[in-house]
Amino acid sequence: MSETKEKGPDFVWDETEILSSHARFLVESGAHDSEERAFEAALRDPGLMEWEWECLLEALTERLQEINPGGCWHVEVRNFGWRKSSGHKSFLARDARTFLQEILPRTQCAFRIFIDGREIQIQNFHHDSPWGDEWYTASPIRATAELAA
């Protein structure tokens, strides 16, 4: 995994970075004269986050289907939440939306996804894991009768 981390994440979801990047674009394009005003404009843009999220899901879905066309996954987590729990689960997900919903907690998250061959690691940040010490490792598995149903 060290090579993967050294090359950087394959996918990132960080709303603050998205807003900051869009604000810089607005200043560079002349739409706003300061980054503060541009950031406020980015916050008010009703479609920005939705568009960015859909772009992430589309690109991640393509990668997931390349790695595991059958869509059966086994995931292990370490340092989950404030209790720093560990656990695992198996599930069926043929698209990125389902994949992420099956893995990540139901709260506002920022995450980095590292892909190394057929293994996917997700570093997750949220209110119970602000330093990103919550890690998920997903690997393709063969379909079982339970997952196929």
Coordinates of N, CA and C in Angstrom, one line a residue:
M1 N 0.8 -1.2 0.0 CA 0.0 0.0 0.0 C 0.9 1.3 0.0
S2 N 2.1 1.2 0.4 CA 2.9 2.4 0.5 C 3.1 3.0 -0.9
E3 N 3.3 2.2 -1.9 CA 3.4 2.8 -3.3 C 2.2 3.6 -3.7
T4 N 1.0 3.0 -3.3 CA -0.2 3.7 -3.7 C -0.3 5.1 -3.0
K5 N 0.0 5.1 -1.7 CA -0.1 6.4 -0.9 C 0.9 7.4 -1.5
E6 N 2.1 6.9 -1.9 CA 3.1 7.8 -2.4 C 2.7 8.4 -3.7
K7 N 1.9 7.7 -4.6 CA 1.5 8.2 -5.8 C 0.3 9.2 -5.7
G8 N -0.3 9.1 -4.5 CA -1.5 10.0 -4.3 C -2.8 9.2 -4.5
P9 N -3.9 9.8 -4.1 CA -5.2 9.2 -4.3 C -5.7 9.2 -5.7
D10 N -6.4 8.2 -6.1 CA -7.0 8.1 -7.4 C -8.3 9.0 -7.5
F11 N -9.0 9.1 -6.3 CA -10.2 9.9 -6.2 C -10.2 10.6 -4.9
V12 N -10.8 11.8 -4.9 CA -10.9 12.6 -3.6 C -12.2 13.3 -3.6
W13 N -12.9 13.2 -2.4 CA -14.1 14.0 -2.2 C -13.8 14.9 -1.0
D14 N -13.7 16.2 -1.2 CA -13.4 17.2 -0.1 C -14.2 18.4 -0.5
E15 N -15.3 18.7 0.1 CA -16.1 19.8 -0.3 C -15.4 21.1 -0.1
T16 N -14.6 21.3 0.9 CA -13.9 22.5 1.1 C -12.9 22.8 0.0
E17 N -12.2 21.7 -0.4 CA -11.3 21.9 -1.6 C -12.0 22.2 -2.9
I18 N -13.2 21.5 -3.1 CA -14.0 21.8 -4.3 C -14.4 23.3 -4.3
L19 N -14.9 23.8 -3.2 CA -15.3 25.2 -3.1 C -14.1 26.1 -3.3
S20 N -13.0 25.8 -2.7 CA -11.8 26.7 -2.8 C -11.3 26.7 -4.3
S21 N -11.3 25.5 -4.9 CA -10.8 25.4 -6.3 C -11.7 26.2 -7.2
H22 N -13.0 26.1 -7.0 CA -14.0 26.8 -7.8 C -13.8 28.3 -7.6
A23 N -13.6 28.7 -6.3 CA -13.4 30.1 -6.0 C -12.1 30.7 -6.8
R24 N -11.0 29.9 -6.8 CA -9.8 30.3 -7.5 C -10.1 30.5 -9.0
F25 N -10.9 29.5 -9.5 CA -11.3 29.6 -10.9 C -12.1 30.9 -11.2
L26 N -13.0 31.2 -10.3 CA -13.8 32.4 -10.5 C -13.0 33.7 -10.5
V27 N -12.0 33.7 -9.6 CA -11.1 34.9 -9.6 C -10.2 34.9 -10.8
E28 N -9.6 33.8 -11.2 CA -8.8 33.7 -12.4 C -9.5 34.1 -13.7
S29 N -10.8 33.7 -13.7 CA -11.6 34.0 -14.9 C -12.2 35.4 -14.9
G30 N -12.0 36.2 -13.8 CA -12.4 37.6 -13.8 C -13.9 37.7 -13.3
A31 N -14.5 36.6 -12.9 CA -15.9 36.7 -12.5 C -16.0 37.4 -11.1
H32 N -14.9 37.3 -10.3 CA -14.9 37.9 -9.0 C -13.5 38.5 -8.8
D33 N -13.4 39.6 -7.9 CA -12.2 40.2 -7.7 C -11.4 39.8 -6.4
S34 N -12.1 38.9 -5.6 CA -11.4 38.4 -4.5 C -11.8 37.0 -4.2
E35 N -10.9 36.2 -3.6 CA -11.2 34.8 -3.3 C -12.4 34.7 -2.3
E36 N -12.5 35.7 -1.4 CA -13.5 35.6 -0.4 C -14.9 35.7 -1.1
R37 N -15.1 36.7 -1.9 CA -16.3 36.8 -2.7 C -16.6 35.6 -3.6
A38 N -15.5 35.2 -4.2 CA -15.7 34.0 -5.1 C -16.1 32.8 -4.3
F39 N -15.5 32.6 -3.1 CA -15.9 31.5 -2.3 C -17.3 31.5 -1.9
E40 N -17.8 32.7 -1.5 CA -19.2 32.9 -1.2 C -20.1 32.6 -2.4
A41 N -19.7 33.0 -3.6 CA -20.4 32.7 -4.8 C -20.5 31.2 -5.0
A42 N -19.3 30.5 -4.8 CA -19.3 29.0 -4.9 C -20.2 28.4 -4.0
L43 N -20.3 28.9 -2.7 CA -21.2 28.3 -1.7 C -22.7 28.5 -2.2
R44 N -23.0 29.5 -2.9 CA -24.4 29.8 -3.3 C -24.7 29.1 -4.7
D45 N -23.7 28.5 -5.3 CA -24.0 27.8 -6.6 C -24.7 26.5 -6.3
P46 N -26.0 26.5 -6.7 CA -26.8 25.3 -6.3 C -26.4 24.0 -7.0
G47 N -25.8 24.1 -8.2 CA -25.4 22.9 -8.9 C -24.0 22.4 -8.7
L48 N -23.1 23.2 -8.1 CA -21.7 22.8 -8.1 C -21.4 21.5 -7.4
M49 N -21.9 21.3 -6.2 CA -21.6 20.1 -5.5 C -22.3 18.9 -6.1
E50 N -23.5 19.0 -6.6 CA -24.2 17.9 -7.3 C -23.4 17.5 -8.5
W51 N -23.0 18.5 -9.3 CA -22.2 18.2 -10.5 C -20.9 17.5 -10.2
E52 N -20.2 18.0 -9.2 CA -18.9 17.4 -8.8 C -19.2 16.0 -8.3
W53 N -20.2 15.7 -7.5 CA -20.5 14.4 -7.0 C -20.8 13.4 -8.1
E54 N -21.7 13.9 -9.1 CA -22.0 13.0 -10.2 C -20.8 12.7 -11.1
C55 N -19.9 13.6 -11.2 CA -18.7 13.4 -12.0 C -17.8 12.3 -11.3
L56 N -17.7 12.5 -9.9 CA -16.9 11.5 -9.2 C -17.6 10.1 -9.3
L57 N -18.9 10.0 -9.1 CA -19.6 8.7 -9.2 C -19.4 8.1 -10.6
E58 N -19.5 8.9 -11.6 CA -19.3 8.3 -13.0 C -17.9 7.7 -13.2
A59 N -16.9 8.5 -12.8 CA -15.5 8.0 -13.0 C -15.2 6.8 -12.1
L60 N -15.7 6.9 -10.9 CA -15.4 5.8 -9.9 C -16.2 4.5 -10.4
T61 N -17.4 4.7 -10.9 CA -18.2 3.5 -11.4 C -17.4 2.8 -12.5
E62 N -16.8 3.6 -13.4 CA -16.0 3.0 -14.5 C -14.8 2.1 -13.9
R63 N -14.1 2.7 -13.0 CA -13.0 2.0 -12.4 C -13.5 0.7 -11.6
L64 N -14.6 0.8 -10.9 CA -15.1 -0.3 -10.1 C -15.5 -1.5 -11.1
Q65 N -16.1 -1.1 -12.2 CA -16.5 -2.1 -13.2 C -15.3 -2.8 -13.9
E66 N -14.2 -2.0 -14.1 CA -13.0 -2.6 -14.6 C -12.3 -3.6 -13.6
I67 N -12.3 -3.2 -12.4 CA -11.7 -4.0 -11.3 C -12.6 -5.3 -11.0
N68 N -13.9 -5.1 -11.0 CA -14.8 -6.2 -10.5 C -16.1 -6.1 -11.2
P69 N -16.2 -6.6 -12.5 CA -17.4 -6.6 -13.2 C -18.6 -7.2 -12.5
G70 N -18.4 -8.2 -11.7 CA -19.4 -8.9 -11.0 C -20.0 -8.1 -9.9
G71 N -19.3 -7.2 -9.3 CA -19.8 -6.3 -8.3 C -19.9 -6.8 -6.9
C72 N -19.3 -8.0 -6.6 CA -19.3 -8.6 -5.2 C -18.1 -8.1 -4.5
W73 N -18.2 -7.5 -3.4 CA -17.1 -6.9 -2.6 C -17.0 -7.4 -1.2
H74 N -15.8 -7.5 -0.7 CA -15.6 -7.7 0.8 C -14.8 -6.5 1.3
V75 N -15.3 -5.9 2.3 CA -14.7 -4.7 2.9 C -14.3 -4.9 4.4
E76 N -13.2 -4.5 4.7 CA -12.7 -4.5 6.1 C -12.5 -3.0 6.5
V77 N -12.9 -2.7 7.7 CA -12.6 -1.3 8.3 C -11.8 -1.4 9.5
R78 N -11.0 -0.4 9.7 CA -10.2 -0.3 11.0 C -10.3 1.2 11.4
N79 N -10.4 1.3 12.7 CA -10.5 2.7 13.3 C -11.8 3.4 13.0
F80 N -12.9 2.6 13.0 CA -14.2 3.2 12.6 C -14.7 4.0 13.8
G81 N -15.0 5.3 13.5 CA -15.7 6.2 14.4 C -14.9 6.4 15.7
W82 N -15.6 7.0 16.6 CA -14.9 7.4 17.9 C -14.5 6.3 18.7
R83 N -15.1 5.1 18.5 CA -14.7 3.9 19.3 C -13.5 3.2 18.6
K84 N -13.1 3.6 17.4 CA -12.0 3.0 16.7 C -12.2 1.5 16.5
S85 N -13.4 1.1 16.1 CA -13.8 -0.3 15.9 C -13.2 -0.8 14.6
S86 N -13.2 -2.1 14.5 CA -12.9 -2.8 13.3 C -14.1 -3.7 12.9
G87 N -14.2 -4.0 11.7 CA -15.2 -4.9 11.2 C -15.1 -5.3 9.8
H88 N -16.1 -6.0 9.2 CA -16.1 -6.4 7.8 C -17.5 -6.6 7.4
K89 N -17.7 -6.6 6.1 CA -18.9 -7.0 5.5 C -18.7 -7.3 4.0
S90 N -19.6 -8.0 3.4 CA -19.6 -8.3 2.0 C -20.9 -7.8 1.4
F91 N -20.9 -7.4 0.2 CA -22.1 -6.8 -0.4 C -21.9 -6.8 -1.9
L92 N -23.1 -6.5 -2.6 CA -23.1 -6.4 -4.1 C -23.3 -4.9 -4.4
A93 N -22.4 -4.4 -5.3 CA -22.5 -3.0 -5.7 C -21.9 -2.9 -7.1
R94 N -22.7 -2.6 -8.1 CA -22.2 -2.5 -9.5 C -22.0 -1.0 -9.9
D95 N -22.2 -0.1 -9.0 CA -22.0 1.3 -9.3 C -21.4 2.0 -8.0
A96 N -20.8 3.1 -8.3 CA -20.1 3.8 -7.2 C -21.0 4.3 -6.1
R97 N -22.2 4.8 -6.5 CA -23.1 5.3 -5.5 C -23.4 4.2 -4.5
T98 N -23.8 3.0 -4.9 CA -24.1 1.9 -4.0 C -22.9 1.4 -3.3
F99 N -21.7 1.4 -3.9 CA -20.4 1.0 -3.3 C -20.2 1.9 -2.1
L100 N -20.2 3.2 -2.3 CA -19.9 4.2 -1.2 C -21.0 4.1 -0.1
Q101 N -22.3 4.0 -0.5 CA -23.3 3.9 0.5 C -23.2 2.7 1.4
E102 N -22.7 1.6 0.8 CA -22.5 0.4 1.6 C -21.3 0.5 2.5
I103 N -20.4 1.3 2.2 CA -19.1 1.4 3.0 C -19.2 2.6 4.0
L104 N -19.4 3.8 3.5 CA -19.2 5.0 4.4 C -20.3 5.2 5.4
P105 N -20.0 5.8 6.5 CA -21.1 6.1 7.5 C -22.0 7.1 6.9
R106 N -23.2 7.2 7.4 CA -24.3 8.1 6.9 C -24.1 9.5 7.6
T107 N -23.0 10.1 7.2 CA -22.7 11.5 7.7 C -21.9 12.2 6.7
Q108 N -21.7 13.5 6.9 CA -20.9 14.2 5.9 C -19.4 13.7 6.0
C109 N -18.9 13.3 4.9 CA -17.6 12.7 4.9 C -16.7 13.4 3.8
A110 N -15.4 13.4 4.1 CA -14.4 13.7 3.0 C -13.6 12.4 2.9
F111 N -13.2 12.1 1.7 CA -12.5 10.8 1.6 C -11.5 10.8 0.5
R112 N -10.5 9.9 0.6 CA -9.5 9.7 -0.5 C -9.6 8.2 -0.8
I113 N -9.6 7.9 -2.1 CA -9.6 6.6 -2.6 C -8.3 6.2 -3.3
F114 N -7.7 5.2 -2.8 CA -6.5 4.7 -3.4 C -6.7 3.3 -4.1
I115 N -6.3 3.2 -5.3 CA -6.6 1.9 -6.0 C -5.2 1.3 -6.4
D116 N -5.0 0.1 -5.9 CA -3.7 -0.6 -6.2 C -4.1 -2.0 -6.7
G117 N -4.1 -2.1 -8.0 CA -4.5 -3.4 -8.7 C -6.0 -3.6 -8.5
R118 N -6.3 -4.6 -7.8 CA -7.7 -4.9 -7.5 C -8.1 -4.6 -6.1
E119 N -7.3 -4.0 -5.3 CA -7.6 -3.6 -4.0 C -7.9 -2.1 -3.9
I120 N -8.9 -1.7 -3.2 CA -9.3 -0.3 -3.0 C -9.2 0.0 -1.5
Q121 N -8.5 1.1 -1.3 CA -8.4 1.6 0.1 C -9.0 3.0 0.2
I122 N -9.9 3.2 1.2 CA -10.5 4.5 1.4 C -10.1 5.0 2.7
Q123 N -9.6 6.2 2.7 CA -9.3 7.0 3.9 C -10.4 7.9 4.1
N124 N -11.1 7.8 5.3 CA -12.3 8.6 5.5 C -12.1 9.6 6.6
F125 N -12.7 10.8 6.4 CA -12.7 11.9 7.4 C -14.1 12.3 7.7
H126 N -14.5 12.4 9.0 CA -15.8 12.9 9.4 C -15.7 13.4 10.8
H127 N -16.8 13.8 11.4 CA -16.8 14.4 12.7 C -16.2 13.4 13.8
D128 N -16.4 12.1 13.6 CA -15.8 11.1 14.6 C -14.4 10.6 14.2
S129 N -14.0 11.1 13.0 CA -12.6 10.7 12.5 C -12.0 11.9 11.8
P130 N -11.8 13.0 12.5 CA -11.4 14.2 11.8 C -9.9 14.2 11.2
W131 N -9.1 13.2 11.7 CA -7.7 13.1 11.2 C -7.6 12.0 10.2
G132 N -8.7 11.4 9.8 CA -8.6 10.4 8.7 C -8.0 9.1 9.0
D133 N -8.1 8.7 10.3 CA -7.6 7.4 10.7 C -8.5 6.3 10.5
E134 N -9.7 6.6 9.9 CA -10.6 5.5 9.5 C -10.3 5.0 8.1
W135 N -10.0 3.7 8.0 CA -9.6 3.1 6.7 C -10.4 1.9 6.4
Y136 N -10.8 1.9 5.1 CA -11.6 0.7 4.5 C -10.7 0.1 3.5
T137 N -10.7 -1.2 3.4 CA -10.0 -2.0 2.4 C -11.1 -2.9 1.7
A138 N -11.3 -2.6 0.4 CA -12.3 -3.4 -0.4 C -11.6 -4.2 -1.4
S139 N -12.1 -5.5 -1.5 CA -11.5 -6.4 -2.5 C -12.6 -7.2 -3.2
P140 N -12.5 -7.5 -4.5 CA -13.5 -8.3 -5.2 C -13.6 -9.7 -4.6
I141 N -14.8 -10.2 -4.5 CA -15.0 -11.6 -4.1 C -15.9 -12.3 -5.1
R142 N -16.0 -13.6 -5.1 CA -16.9 -14.3 -5.9 C -18.3 -14.2 -5.3
A143 N -19.3 -14.2 -6.2 CA -20.6 -14.1 -5.8 C -21.0 -15.4 -4.9
T144 N -21.8 -15.1 -3.9 CA -22.3 -16.2 -3.1 C -23.8 -16.1 -3.3
A145 N -24.5 -17.2 -2.9 CA -26.0 -17.2 -3.1 C -26.6 -16.0 -2.3
E146 N -26.1 -15.7 -1.2 CA -26.6 -14.6 -0.4 C -26.5 -13.3 -1.1
L147 N -25.3 -13.0 -1.7 CA -25.1 -11.8 -2.4 C -25.8 -11.7 -3.7
A148 N -26.0 -12.8 -4.4 CA -26.6 -12.8 -5.7 C -28.1 -12.6 -5.5
A149 N -28.7 -12.9 -4.4 CA -30.1 -12.7 -4.2 C -30.6 -11.3 -4.1

